[in-house]
mmCIF file of C-alpha atoms in Angstrom:
data_model
loop_
_atom_site.group_PDB
_atom_site.id
_atom_site.type_symbol
_atom_site.label_atom_id
_atom_site.label_comp_id
_atom_site.label_asym_id
_atom_site.label_seq_id
_atom_site.Cartn_x
_atom_site.Cartn_y
_atom_site.Cartn_z
ATOM 1 C CA UNK Z 70 4.887 9.061 -13.679
ATOM 2 C CA UNK Z 71 5.542 6.552 -11.013
ATOM 3 C CA UNK Z 72 3.845 6.780 -7.555
ATOM 4 C CA UNK Z 73 7.104 7.638 -5.800
ATOM 5 C CA UNK Z 74 7.543 10.840 -7.704
ATOM 6 C CA UNK Z 75 3.911 11.793 -7.369
ATOM 7 C CA UNK Z 76 3.728 11.375 -3.641
ATOM 8 C CA UNK Z 77 5.894 14.305 -2.288
ATOM 9 C CA UNK Z 78 3.715 17.083 -3.723
ATOM 10 C CA UNK Z 79 0.557 15.358 -2.489
ATOM 11 C CA UNK Z 80 2.129 14.957 1.022
ATOM 12 C CA UNK Z 81 2.980 18.738 1.052
ATOM 13 C CA UNK Z 82 -0.616 19.735 0.180
ATOM 14 C CA UNK Z 83 -2.004 17.350 2.832
ATOM 15 C CA UNK Z 84 0.284 18.738 5.417
ATOM 16 C CA UNK Z 85 -0.443 22.379 4.489
ATOM 17 C CA UNK Z 86 -4.178 21.708 4.859
ATOM 18 C CA UNK Z 87 -3.681 19.680 8.120
ATOM 19 C CA UNK Z 88 -4.981 16.499 6.311
ATOM 20 C CA UNK Z 89 -3.631 12.996 6.575
ATOM 21 C CA UNK Z 90 -2.740 10.861 3.608
ATOM 22 C CA UNK Z 91 -3.009 7.087 3.025
ATOM 23 C CA UNK Z 92 -2.471 5.260 -0.276
ATOM 24 C CA UNK Z 93 -5.218 2.714 -0.737
ATOM 25 C CA UNK Z 94 -7.060 0.725 -3.268
ATOM 26 C CA UNK Z 95 -4.073 -0.014 -5.446
ATOM 27 C CA UNK Z 96 -3.501 -3.279 -7.326
ATOM 28 C CA UNK Z 97 -1.807 -4.886 -10.312
ATOM 29 C CA UNK Z 98 -2.424 -7.635 -12.748
ATOM 30 C CA UNK Z 99 -0.345 -10.079 -14.849
ATOM 31 C CA UNK Z 100 2.953 -11.887 -14.450
ATOM 32 C CA UNK Z 101 4.657 -8.920 -12.723
ATOM 33 C CA UNK Z 102 1.930 -8.411 -10.177
ATOM 34 C CA UNK Z 103 4.075 -9.061 -7.066
ATOM 35 C CA UNK Z 104 6.843 -6.668 -8.396
ATOM 36 C CA UNK Z 105 4.369 -3.914 -9.241
ATOM 37 C CA UNK Z 106 2.591 -4.211 -5.857
ATOM 38 C CA UNK Z 107 5.866 -4.142 -4.155
ATOM 39 C CA UNK Z 108 6.890 -0.948 -5.988
ATOM 40 C CA UNK Z 109 3.668 0.758 -4.712
ATOM 41 C CA UNK Z 110 4.433 -0.424 -1.226
ATOM 42 C CA UNK Z 111 8.032 0.800 -1.394
ATOM 43 C CA UNK Z 112 6.891 4.115 -2.584
ATOM 44 C CA UNK Z 113 4.562 4.603 0.301
ATOM 45 C CA UNK Z 114 6.981 3.200 2.817
ATOM 46 C CA UNK Z 115 9.753 5.533 1.677
ATOM 47 C CA UNK Z 116 7.494 8.515 2.669
ATOM 48 C CA UNK Z 117 6.265 6.877 5.866
ATOM 49 C CA UNK Z 118 2.680 6.733 4.568
ATOM 50 C CA UNK Z 119 0.355 3.860 5.456
ATOM 51 C CA UNK Z 120 -1.144 1.837 2.641
ATOM 52 C CA UNK Z 121 -3.990 -0.466 1.910
ATOM 53 C CA UNK Z 122 -4.377 -3.045 -0.936
ATOM 54 C CA UNK Z 123 -7.379 -2.885 -3.207
ATOM 55 C CA UNK Z 124 -8.996 -6.078 -1.983
ATOM 56 C CA UNK Z 125 -8.251 -9.354 -0.343
ATOM 57 C CA UNK Z 126 -10.552 -11.704 -2.102
ATOM 58 C CA UNK Z 127 -10.944 -15.340 -3.162
ATOM 59 C CA UNK Z 128 -9.752 -16.630 -5.699
ATOM 60 C CA UNK Z 129 -7.447 -13.679 -6.460
ATOM 61 C CA UNK Z 130 -4.619 -14.693 -8.836
ATOM 62 C CA UNK Z 131 -2.125 -13.096 -11.145
ATOM 63 C CA UNK Z 132 -4.779 -11.861 -13.627
ATOM 64 C CA UNK Z 133 -6.940 -10.224 -10.967
ATOM 65 C CA UNK Z 134 -6.513 -6.958 -9.075
ATOM 66 C CA UNK Z 135 -7.629 -8.741 -6.009
ATOM 67 C CA UNK Z 136 -5.103 -10.726 -3.857
ATOM 68 C CA UNK Z 137 -5.751 -13.947 -2.080
ATOM 69 C CA UNK Z 138 -3.682 -15.394 0.779
ATOM 70 C CA UNK Z 139 -2.265 -18.282 -1.265
ATOM 71 C CA UNK Z 140 -0.627 -16.211 -4.040
ATOM 72 C CA UNK Z 141 2.970 -14.831 -3.986
ATOM 73 C CA UNK Z 142 1.699 -11.221 -3.983
ATOM 74 C CA UNK Z 143 0.268 -11.886 -0.459
ATOM 75 C CA UNK Z 144 2.823 -14.363 0.983
ATOM 76 C CA UNK Z 145 6.065 -12.845 -0.454
ATOM 77 C CA UNK Z 146 5.191 -9.144 -0.580
ATOM 78 C CA UNK Z 147 2.056 -7.928 1.198
ATOM 79 C CA UNK Z 148 2.134 -9.792 4.458
ATOM 80 C CA UNK Z 149 5.725 -9.254 5.261
ATOM 81 C CA UNK Z 150 5.688 -5.593 4.034
ATOM 82 C CA UNK Z 151 2.448 -4.937 6.020
ATOM 83 C CA UNK Z 152 4.188 -6.080 9.149
ATOM 84 C CA UNK Z 153 7.124 -3.744 8.393
ATOM 85 C CA UNK Z 154 4.778 -0.886 7.750
ATOM 86 C CA UNK Z 155 3.006 -1.382 11.049
ATOM 87 C CA UNK Z 156 6.345 -0.893 12.818
ATOM 88 C CA UNK Z 157 7.354 2.160 10.800
ATOM 89 C CA UNK Z 158 7.210 5.645 12.335
ATOM 90 C CA UNK Z 159 4.709 7.807 10.438
ATOM 91 C CA UNK Z 160 5.081 11.606 9.873
ATOM 92 C CA UNK Z 161 1.221 11.726 10.686
ATOM 93 C CA UNK Z 162 -0.854 10.614 13.781
ATOM 94 C CA UNK Z 163 -2.970 7.444 13.003
ATOM 95 C CA UNK Z 164 -4.419 6.441 16.420
ATOM 96 C CA UNK Z 165 -6.966 4.336 14.717
ATOM 97 C CA UNK Z 166 -4.187 2.272 13.069
ATOM 98 C CA UNK Z 167 -1.325 2.387 15.619
ATOM 99 C CA UNK Z 168 -3.162 3.227 18.757
#
């Protein structure tokens, strides 16, 4: 199942137990890396959940789970989507992220 269909039940359990939820340490490899990472980010943003990539590391590259600042996964997907996420209203309080 894709992340988007798996999130709502997890969010419900978190809310019932007064816990917060963040999607972190995800990544992708191969020629579709930017698209796959964007799908993870879209799923979290559609539920107003903050997210965090697996690792920002040099050299990164399409065959690595890590991302580096000179590859399309960072420049075209993660950087602009990170800025969008930071402006998004969350259903949970995250003072350590948004102040």
